[in-house]
Amino acid sequence: MAEASPQVERAPPRTAFVLAGGGSLGAIEVGMLQALLEWGEQPAFLVGASAGAINAAYFAGDPTHAGARELERIWCALKRSDVLPFNLRSVFGLLRRRGHLVDSSGLRRLLERYLPYRRLEDAALPVHLVASDMLNGQEVLLSTGAAVDAVLASAAIPGVYPPVRIGERWLVDGGVTNNTPISAAVRLGATRVIVLPTGFACALERAPSGAIARAMHALSLLVARQLVYDAERFAGTALALRIVPSLCPLDVSPYDYTAAARLIARARTETHRWLERGGLEQAGIPPQLREHHD
């Protein structure tokens, strides 16, 4: 009689939440995050870039349902002038040939007020933020050091915010090299990645007005396209990659900070529906992320 083969125990998956950039559309990630937590998902670590770095850094300090609810409260109280104060000072800065449009001191004050830790390595949940070397375009992964500086570096949209010096490098927005850093999560040991994308405003009737608004809209289109490319790159590998569908149709500019409550509520509802339909069991790229217009 043949002996039964021994059962091989598989190690549990090491799950990373990857949070993409997208300006004010970062509010969408809060609703997605709340739904995933309510479903019972708990990441081993977080990876974020640009607006996703802000969400990842805050949630890493309090990775609980209460933390996700507080993140919603922060987003709903946020004003564009808190984050992107474009005013006469900005105009005078341009006239003096300053290399950026907006002072990042407002965003720094917000981060210093709300982040419950000072150094990335002190977060309750490991968090890794992606920035870009301004000189050579190399991806820079920030896992230790001053938390506020790391977030500012990851969110420093070139030409909009000033670069941030960390060590010997001047760093700018992680979106320049890797705005949806799936590859960074894999290098950090993730065997299962859940991507929280912001998507893009597919239902705008006309291009946003103003230089910053147009730049941010263009960047959100680039982020979505890069995510599709990265997802196709990892298709067929051992990585369990799941992408939460972004909102569609969406008519909110990534420069519009007045719709946070609506975006969060809608994202939470839509993500719950996706989960109930077995979304976490299905690989593939949500059609909402591919090029289209509603």
Coordinates of N, CA and C in Angstrom, one line a residue, residues 47-229:
V47 N 3.2 50.6 0.5 CA 4.1 51.3 -0.4 C 3.2 52.4 -1.1
G48 N 3.8 53.6 -1.1 CA 3.0 54.7 -1.6 C 3.9 55.6 -2.4
A49 N 3.2 56.3 -3.4 CA 3.9 57.3 -4.2 C 3.0 58.5 -4.3
S50 N 3.6 59.7 -4.3 CA 2.8 61.0 -4.5 C 1.7 61.1 -3.5
A51 N 0.4 61.3 -3.9 CA -0.7 61.4 -3.0 C -0.9 60.1 -2.2
G52 N -0.5 59.0 -2.9 CA -0.6 57.7 -2.2 C 0.4 57.6 -1.1
A53 N 1.5 58.4 -1.1 CA 2.5 58.4 -0.1 C 1.9 59.1 1.2
I54 N 1.1 60.1 0.9 CA 0.4 60.8 2.1 C -0.5 59.9 2.8
N55 N -1.3 59.2 2.0 CA -2.3 58.2 2.6 C -1.5 57.1 3.3
A56 N -0.5 56.5 2.7 CA 0.2 55.4 3.2 C 0.9 55.8 4.5
A57 N 1.5 57.0 4.5 CA 2.2 57.4 5.7 C 1.3 57.6 6.9
Y58 N 0.1 58.2 6.6 CA -0.8 58.5 7.7 C -1.3 57.1 8.2
F59 N -1.8 56.3 7.4 CA -2.4 55.0 7.8 C -1.4 54.1 8.5
A60 N -0.1 54.2 8.1 CA 0.9 53.4 8.8 C 1.0 53.8 10.2
G61 N 0.7 55.0 10.6 CA 0.7 55.4 12.0 C -0.4 54.9 12.8
D62 N -1.5 54.5 12.2 CA -2.7 54.0 12.9 C -3.4 53.1 11.9
P63 N -2.9 51.8 11.7 CA -3.4 50.9 10.7 C -4.7 50.2 11.2
T64 N -5.7 50.9 11.5 CA -6.9 50.4 12.1 C -8.1 51.0 11.4
H65 N -9.3 50.5 11.7 CA -10.5 51.1 11.2 C -10.6 52.5 11.7
A66 N -10.3 52.8 12.9 CA -10.3 54.1 13.5 C -9.4 55.0 12.7
G67 N -8.2 54.5 12.4 CA -7.2 55.3 11.6 C -7.8 55.7 10.2
A68 N -8.4 54.7 9.6 CA -9.0 55.0 8.2 C -10.1 56.0 8.3
R69 N -10.9 55.9 9.4 CA -12.0 56.9 9.6 C -11.4 58.3 9.8
E70 N -10.3 58.4 10.6 CA -9.7 59.7 10.8 C -9.1 60.3 9.6
L71 N -8.6 59.4 8.7 CA -8.0 59.8 7.4 C -9.1 60.4 6.6
E72 N -10.3 59.8 6.6 CA -11.5 60.4 5.9 C -11.8 61.8 6.5
R73 N -11.8 62.0 7.8 CA -12.1 63.3 8.4 C -11.1 64.3 7.9
I74 N -9.8 63.9 7.8 CA -8.8 64.9 7.4 C -9.0 65.3 5.9
W75 N -9.3 64.3 5.1 CA -9.5 64.6 3.7 C -10.7 65.5 3.5
C76 N -11.8 65.3 4.2 CA -13.0 66.1 4.1 C -12.9 67.5 4.6
A77 N -11.9 67.7 5.4 CA -11.6 69.1 5.9 C -10.6 69.8 5.1
L78 N -10.0 69.1 4.2 CA -8.9 69.7 3.4 C -9.4 70.7 2.4
K79 N -8.6 71.8 2.2 CA -8.9 72.8 1.2 C -7.7 72.8 0.2
R80 N -8.0 73.2 -1.0 CA -6.9 73.3 -2.0 C -5.8 74.3 -1.5
S81 N -6.3 75.3 -0.9 CA -5.3 76.3 -0.4 C -4.4 75.8 0.7
D82 N -4.8 74.7 1.3 CA -3.9 74.1 2.3 C -2.8 73.3 1.7
V83 N -3.0 72.8 0.5 CA -2.1 72.0 -0.2 C -1.4 72.7 -1.4
L84 N -2.1 73.4 -2.1 CA -1.6 74.1 -3.3 C -2.0 75.6 -3.3
P85 N -1.4 76.3 -2.5 CA -1.7 77.8 -2.4 C -1.1 78.6 -3.5
F86 N -1.8 78.7 -4.6 CA -1.3 79.5 -5.7 C -1.9 80.9 -5.6
N87 N -1.0 81.9 -5.4 CA -1.4 83.2 -5.1 C -0.4 84.2 -5.7
L88 N -0.5 85.5 -5.3 CA 0.5 86.5 -5.8 C 1.9 86.2 -5.5
R89 N 2.1 85.5 -4.4 CA 3.5 85.1 -4.0 C 4.0 84.1 -5.1
S90 N 3.1 83.2 -5.5 CA 3.5 82.3 -6.6 C 3.9 83.0 -7.9
V91 N 3.1 84.0 -8.2 CA 3.4 84.8 -9.4 C 4.7 85.5 -9.3
F92 N 5.0 86.2 -8.2 CA 6.2 86.8 -8.0 C 7.4 85.9 -8.1
G93 N 7.2 84.7 -7.5 CA 8.2 83.6 -7.6 C 8.6 83.3 -9.0
L94 N 7.6 83.2 -9.9 CA 7.8 82.9 -11.3 C 8.6 84.0 -12.0
L95 N 8.2 85.3 -11.6 CA 8.9 86.4 -12.2 C 10.4 86.4 -11.8
R96 N 10.7 85.9 -10.6 CA 12.0 85.9 -10.1 C 12.7 84.6 -10.6
R97 N 12.1 83.8 -11.5 CA 12.6 82.6 -12.1 C 12.8 81.5 -11.0
R98 N 11.9 81.5 -10.0 CA 12.0 80.4 -9.0 C 11.6 79.1 -9.8
G99 N 12.1 78.0 -9.3 CA 12.0 76.8 -10.0 C 10.7 76.0 -9.7
H100 N 9.8 76.6 -9.0 CA 8.5 75.9 -8.7 C 7.4 76.9 -8.5
L101 N 6.1 76.5 -8.6 CA 5.0 77.4 -8.6 C 4.5 77.6 -7.1
V102 N 4.5 76.5 -6.3 CA 3.8 76.5 -5.0 C 4.8 76.2 -3.9
D103 N 4.6 76.9 -2.8 CA 5.4 76.7 -1.6 C 4.8 75.4 -0.9
S104 N 5.7 74.5 -0.5 CA 5.2 73.3 0.2 C 5.0 73.4 1.7
S105 N 5.2 74.7 2.2 CA 5.1 74.8 3.7 C 3.7 74.5 4.2
G106 N 2.7 74.7 3.5 CA 1.3 74.4 3.9 C 1.2 72.9 4.1
L107 N 1.7 72.1 3.1 CA 1.6 70.7 3.2 C 2.5 70.2 4.3
R108 N 3.6 70.8 4.5 CA 4.5 70.4 5.6 C 3.8 70.6 6.9
R109 N 3.1 71.7 7.1 CA 2.4 71.9 8.4 C 1.3 70.9 8.6
L110 N 0.6 70.5 7.6 CA -0.4 69.4 7.7 C 0.2 68.1 8.1
L111 N 1.3 67.8 7.5 CA 1.9 66.5 7.8 C 2.5 66.5 9.3
E112 N 3.1 67.6 9.7 CA 3.6 67.7 11.0 C 2.5 67.7 12.1
R113 N 1.3 68.1 11.7 CA 0.2 68.1 12.6 C -0.4 66.7 12.7
Y114 N -0.5 66.0 11.6 CA -1.3 64.8 11.7 C -0.5 63.5 11.7
L115 N 0.8 63.5 11.2 CA 1.5 62.2 11.3 C 1.9 61.9 12.8
P116 N 1.6 60.8 13.3 CA 1.8 60.5 14.7 C 3.2 60.0 15.0
Y117 N 4.1 60.1 14.1 CA 5.5 59.6 14.3 C 6.4 60.5 13.5
R118 N 7.7 60.5 13.9 CA 8.6 61.4 13.2 C 9.5 60.7 12.2
R119 N 9.8 59.5 12.4 CA 10.7 58.7 11.5 C 9.9 57.5 10.9
L120 N 10.1 57.3 9.6 CA 9.4 56.2 9.0 C 9.5 54.9 9.7
E121 N 10.7 54.6 10.2 CA 10.9 53.3 10.9 C 10.1 53.2 12.2
D122 N 9.5 54.3 12.7 CA 8.8 54.3 13.9 C 7.3 54.1 13.7
A123 N 6.8 54.0 12.4 CA 5.4 53.7 12.1 C 5.0 52.4 12.7
A124 N 3.7 52.3 13.0 CA 3.1 51.1 13.6 C 3.2 49.9 12.5
L125 N 3.1 50.3 11.2 CA 3.1 49.4 10.1 C 4.2 49.8 9.2
P126 N 5.1 48.9 8.7 CA 6.1 49.3 7.8 C 5.6 50.0 6.6
V127 N 6.2 51.1 6.3 CA 5.8 51.9 5.2 C 7.0 52.3 4.3
H128 N 6.9 52.3 3.0 CA 7.9 52.6 2.1 C 7.4 53.6 1.1
L129 N 8.1 54.7 0.9 CA 7.6 55.7 0.0 C 8.6 55.9 -1.2
V130 N 8.0 56.1 -2.4 CA 8.8 56.1 -3.6 C 9.0 57.6 -4.0
A131 N 10.2 58.0 -4.3 CA 10.5 59.3 -4.8 C 11.5 59.1 -6.0
S132 N 11.8 60.2 -6.7 CA 12.7 60.2 -7.8 C 13.9 61.1 -7.7
D133 N 15.0 60.7 -8.1 CA 16.2 61.6 -8.1 C 16.0 62.6 -9.2
M134 N 16.1 63.9 -8.9 CA 15.8 64.9 -9.8 C 16.9 65.0 -10.9
L135 N 18.1 64.6 -10.6 CA 19.2 64.7 -11.6 C 19.2 63.6 -12.6
N136 N 19.1 62.4 -12.1 CA 19.2 61.2 -13.0 C 18.0 60.4 -13.2
G137 N 16.9 60.8 -12.5 CA 15.6 60.1 -12.7 C 15.5 58.7 -12.1
Q138 N 16.5 58.3 -11.3 CA 16.4 57.0 -10.6 C 15.3 57.0 -9.5
E139 N 14.7 55.8 -9.4 CA 13.8 55.6 -8.3 C 14.5 55.5 -7.0
V140 N 14.0 56.2 -6.0 CA 14.5 56.2 -4.7 C 13.5 55.7 -3.7
L141 N 13.8 54.6 -3.0 CA 12.8 54.0 -2.0 C 13.2 54.5 -0.6
L142 N 12.3 55.2 0.0 CA 12.5 55.8 1.3 C 11.8 54.9 2.4
S143 N 12.6 54.2 3.2 CA 12.0 53.3 4.3 C 12.4 53.8 5.7
T144 N 13.4 54.6 5.8 CA 13.8 55.1 7.1 C 14.0 56.7 6.9
G145 N 14.2 57.3 8.1 CA 14.5 58.7 8.1 C 13.3 59.6 8.4
A146 N 13.4 60.9 8.3 CA 12.4 61.8 8.6 C 11.1 61.6 7.8
A147 N 10.0 61.3 8.5 CA 8.8 61.0 7.8 C 8.2 62.1 6.9
V148 N 8.2 63.3 7.5 CA 7.6 64.4 6.8 C 8.4 64.8 5.5
D149 N 9.8 64.8 5.6 CA 10.6 65.0 4.5 C 10.4 63.9 3.4
A150 N 10.2 62.7 3.8 CA 10.0 61.6 2.8 C 8.7 61.8 2.1
V151 N 7.7 62.1 2.8 CA 6.4 62.3 2.1 C 6.4 63.5 1.2
L152 N 7.0 64.6 1.6 CA 7.2 65.8 0.8 C 7.9 65.5 -0.5
A153 N 9.0 64.7 -0.3 CA 9.8 64.3 -1.5 C 9.0 63.5 -2.5
S154 N 8.2 62.5 -2.0 CA 7.4 61.6 -2.8 C 6.3 62.4 -3.5
A155 N 5.8 63.5 -2.9 CA 4.7 64.2 -3.5 C 5.1 65.5 -4.2
A156 N 6.4 65.7 -4.4 CA 6.9 67.0 -4.9 C 6.8 67.0 -6.5
I157 N 5.6 67.3 -7.0 CA 5.4 67.3 -8.4 C 6.4 68.3 -9.0
P158 N 7.2 67.9 -10.0 CA 8.2 68.8 -10.6 C 7.6 70.0 -11.2
G159 N 8.2 71.2 -10.8 CA 7.7 72.4 -11.3 C 6.6 73.0 -10.5
V160 N 5.9 72.2 -9.8 CA 4.8 72.7 -8.9 C 5.3 72.9 -7.5
Y161 N 5.9 71.8 -6.9 CA 6.5 71.9 -5.6 C 8.0 72.0 -5.7
P162 N 8.7 72.5 -4.7 CA 10.2 72.5 -4.7 C 10.7 71.1 -4.5
P163 N 11.8 70.7 -5.0 CA 12.4 69.4 -4.7 C 12.8 69.4 -3.2
V164 N 13.0 68.2 -2.7 CA 13.4 68.0 -1.3 C 14.7 67.3 -1.2
R165 N 15.6 67.9 -0.4 CA 16.9 67.3 -0.3 C 16.9 66.3 0.9
I166 N 17.3 65.1 0.6 CA 17.5 64.0 1.5 C 18.9 63.4 1.3
G167 N 19.7 63.5 2.3 CA 21.1 63.1 2.1 C 21.8 64.0 1.0
E168 N 22.4 63.3 0.0 CA 23.0 64.1 -1.0 C 22.2 64.2 -2.3
R169 N 20.9 63.8 -2.2 CA 20.1 63.8 -3.4 C 19.0 64.9 -3.2
W170 N 18.6 65.5 -4.4 CA 17.4 66.3 -4.5 C 16.3 65.4 -5.1
L171 N 15.2 65.3 -4.4 CA 14.2 64.3 -4.8 C 12.9 65.0 -5.2
V172 N 12.2 64.4 -6.1 CA 10.9 64.9 -6.6 C 9.9 63.7 -6.6
D173 N 8.7 64.0 -7.1 CA 7.6 63.1 -7.1 C 7.9 61.7 -7.6
G174 N 7.5 60.7 -6.8 CA 7.7 59.3 -7.2 C 7.1 59.0 -8.5
G175 N 6.1 59.7 -8.9 CA 5.4 59.4 -10.2 C 6.4 59.6 -11.4
V176 N 7.4 60.3 -11.3 CA 8.4 60.5 -12.4 C 8.9 59.1 -12.8
T177 N 9.2 58.2 -11.8 CA 9.7 56.9 -12.1 C 8.8 55.8 -11.9
N178 N 7.9 55.9 -10.9 CA 7.1 54.7 -10.5 C 5.9 55.1 -9.7
N179 N 4.9 55.6 -10.3 CA 3.8 56.2 -9.5 C 2.9 55.1 -8.9
T180 N 2.9 53.9 -9.5 CA 2.1 52.8 -8.8 C 3.2 51.7 -8.6
P181 N 3.9 51.8 -7.5 CA 5.2 51.0 -7.3 C 4.9 49.6 -7.0
I182 N 4.4 48.8 -7.9 CA 4.2 47.4 -7.7 C 5.6 46.7 -7.6
S183 N 6.5 47.1 -8.5 CA 7.8 46.5 -8.5 C 8.5 46.7 -7.2
A184 N 8.3 47.9 -6.6 CA 9.0 48.1 -5.3 C 8.4 47.2 -4.2
A185 N 7.1 46.9 -4.2 CA 6.5 46.0 -3.3 C 7.1 44.6 -3.5
V186 N 7.3 44.2 -4.7 CA 7.8 42.9 -5.0 C 9.3 42.8 -4.5
R187 N 10.1 43.8 -4.7 CA 11.4 43.8 -4.2 C 11.5 43.7 -2.7
L188 N 10.5 44.3 -2.0 CA 10.4 44.3 -0.6 C 9.9 43.0 0.0
G189 N 9.5 42.0 -0.9 CA 9.1 40.7 -0.4 C 7.6 40.4 -0.5
A190 N 6.8 41.2 -1.1 CA 5.4 40.9 -1.2 C 5.2 39.8 -2.2
T191 N 4.3 38.8 -1.8 CA 3.9 37.8 -2.7 C 2.5 38.0 -3.2
R192 N 1.8 39.0 -2.6 CA 0.4 39.3 -2.9 C 0.3 40.9 -2.8
V193 N -0.1 41.5 -3.9 CA -0.2 43.0 -3.9 C -1.6 43.4 -4.3
I194 N -2.1 44.3 -3.5 CA -3.4 44.9 -3.7 C -3.2 46.4 -4.0
V195 N -3.5 46.8 -5.2 CA -3.3 48.1 -5.7 C -4.5 49.0 -5.5
L196 N -4.3 50.1 -4.9 CA -5.4 51.1 -4.7 C -5.1 52.3 -5.6
P197 N -5.7 52.3 -6.8 CA -5.5 53.3 -7.8 C -6.5 54.5 -7.6
T198 N -6.1 55.7 -8.0 CA -7.0 56.8 -8.0 C -7.8 56.9 -9.3
G199 N -7.3 56.3 -10.4 CA -7.9 56.4 -11.7 C -7.7 57.8 -12.2
F200 N -8.6 58.2 -13.2 CA -8.5 59.5 -13.8 C -9.9 60.0 -14.2
A201 N -10.0 61.3 -14.4 CA -11.3 61.9 -14.6 C -11.7 61.7 -16.1
C202 N -12.4 60.5 -16.3 CA -12.7 60.1 -17.7 C -14.0 60.8 -18.2
A203 N -14.7 61.5 -17.3 CA -16.0 62.1 -17.7 C -15.9 63.6 -17.8
L204 N -14.7 64.2 -17.7 CA -14.7 65.7 -17.9 C -15.1 66.1 -19.3
E205 N -15.9 67.2 -19.4 CA -16.3 67.6 -20.7 C -15.3 68.5 -21.4
R206 N -14.4 69.1 -20.6 CA -13.3 69.9 -21.2 C -12.1 69.8 -20.3
A207 N -11.0 70.1 -20.8 CA -9.7 70.0 -20.1 C -9.8 71.1 -18.9
P208 N -9.2 70.7 -17.8 CA -9.2 71.7 -16.7 C -8.5 73.0 -17.1
S209 N -8.9 74.1 -16.5 CA -8.3 75.4 -16.8 C -7.2 75.6 -15.7
G210 N -6.2 76.3 -16.2 CA -5.0 76.6 -15.3 C -3.9 75.6 -15.4
A211 N -2.7 76.1 -15.3 CA -1.5 75.4 -15.5 C -1.4 74.2 -14.5
I212 N -1.6 74.4 -13.2 CA -1.5 73.3 -12.3 C -2.5 72.3 -12.5
A213 N -3.8 72.7 -12.7 CA -4.9 71.7 -12.9 C -4.6 70.9 -14.2
R214 N -4.1 71.5 -15.2 CA -3.8 70.7 -16.4 C -2.7 69.7 -16.2
A215 N -1.7 70.2 -15.5 CA -0.5 69.3 -15.2 C -0.9 68.1 -14.4
M216 N -1.8 68.4 -13.4 CA -2.2 67.3 -12.5 C -3.1 66.3 -13.3
H217 N -3.9 66.8 -14.2 CA -4.8 65.9 -15.0 C -4.0 65.1 -15.9
A218 N -3.0 65.7 -16.5 CA -2.1 64.9 -17.4 C -1.3 63.8 -16.6
L219 N -0.9 64.2 -15.4 CA -0.2 63.2 -14.6 C -1.1 62.1 -14.2
S220 N -2.3 62.3 -13.9 CA -3.2 61.2 -13.5 C -3.4 60.3 -14.7
L221 N -3.5 60.8 -15.9 CA -3.6 59.9 -17.1 C -2.3 59.1 -17.2
L222 N -1.2 59.7 -17.0 CA 0.1 58.9 -17.1 C 0.1 57.8 -16.0
V223 N -0.3 58.1 -14.8 CA -0.3 57.1 -13.7 C -1.2 55.9 -14.2
A224 N -2.4 56.1 -14.7 CA -3.3 55.0 -15.1 C -2.6 54.2 -16.2
R225 N -2.0 54.9 -17.1 CA -1.3 54.2 -18.2 C -0.2 53.3 -17.7
Q226 N 0.6 53.9 -16.8 CA 1.7 53.2 -16.3 C 1.3 52.0 -15.4
L227 N 0.2 52.1 -14.7 CA -0.3 51.0 -13.9 C -0.7 49.8 -14.9
V228 N -1.4 50.1 -16.0 CA -1.7 49.1 -16.9 C -0.5 48.4 -17.4
Y229 N 0.5 49.2 -17.8 CA 1.8 48.6 -18.3 C 2.4 47.7 -17.2

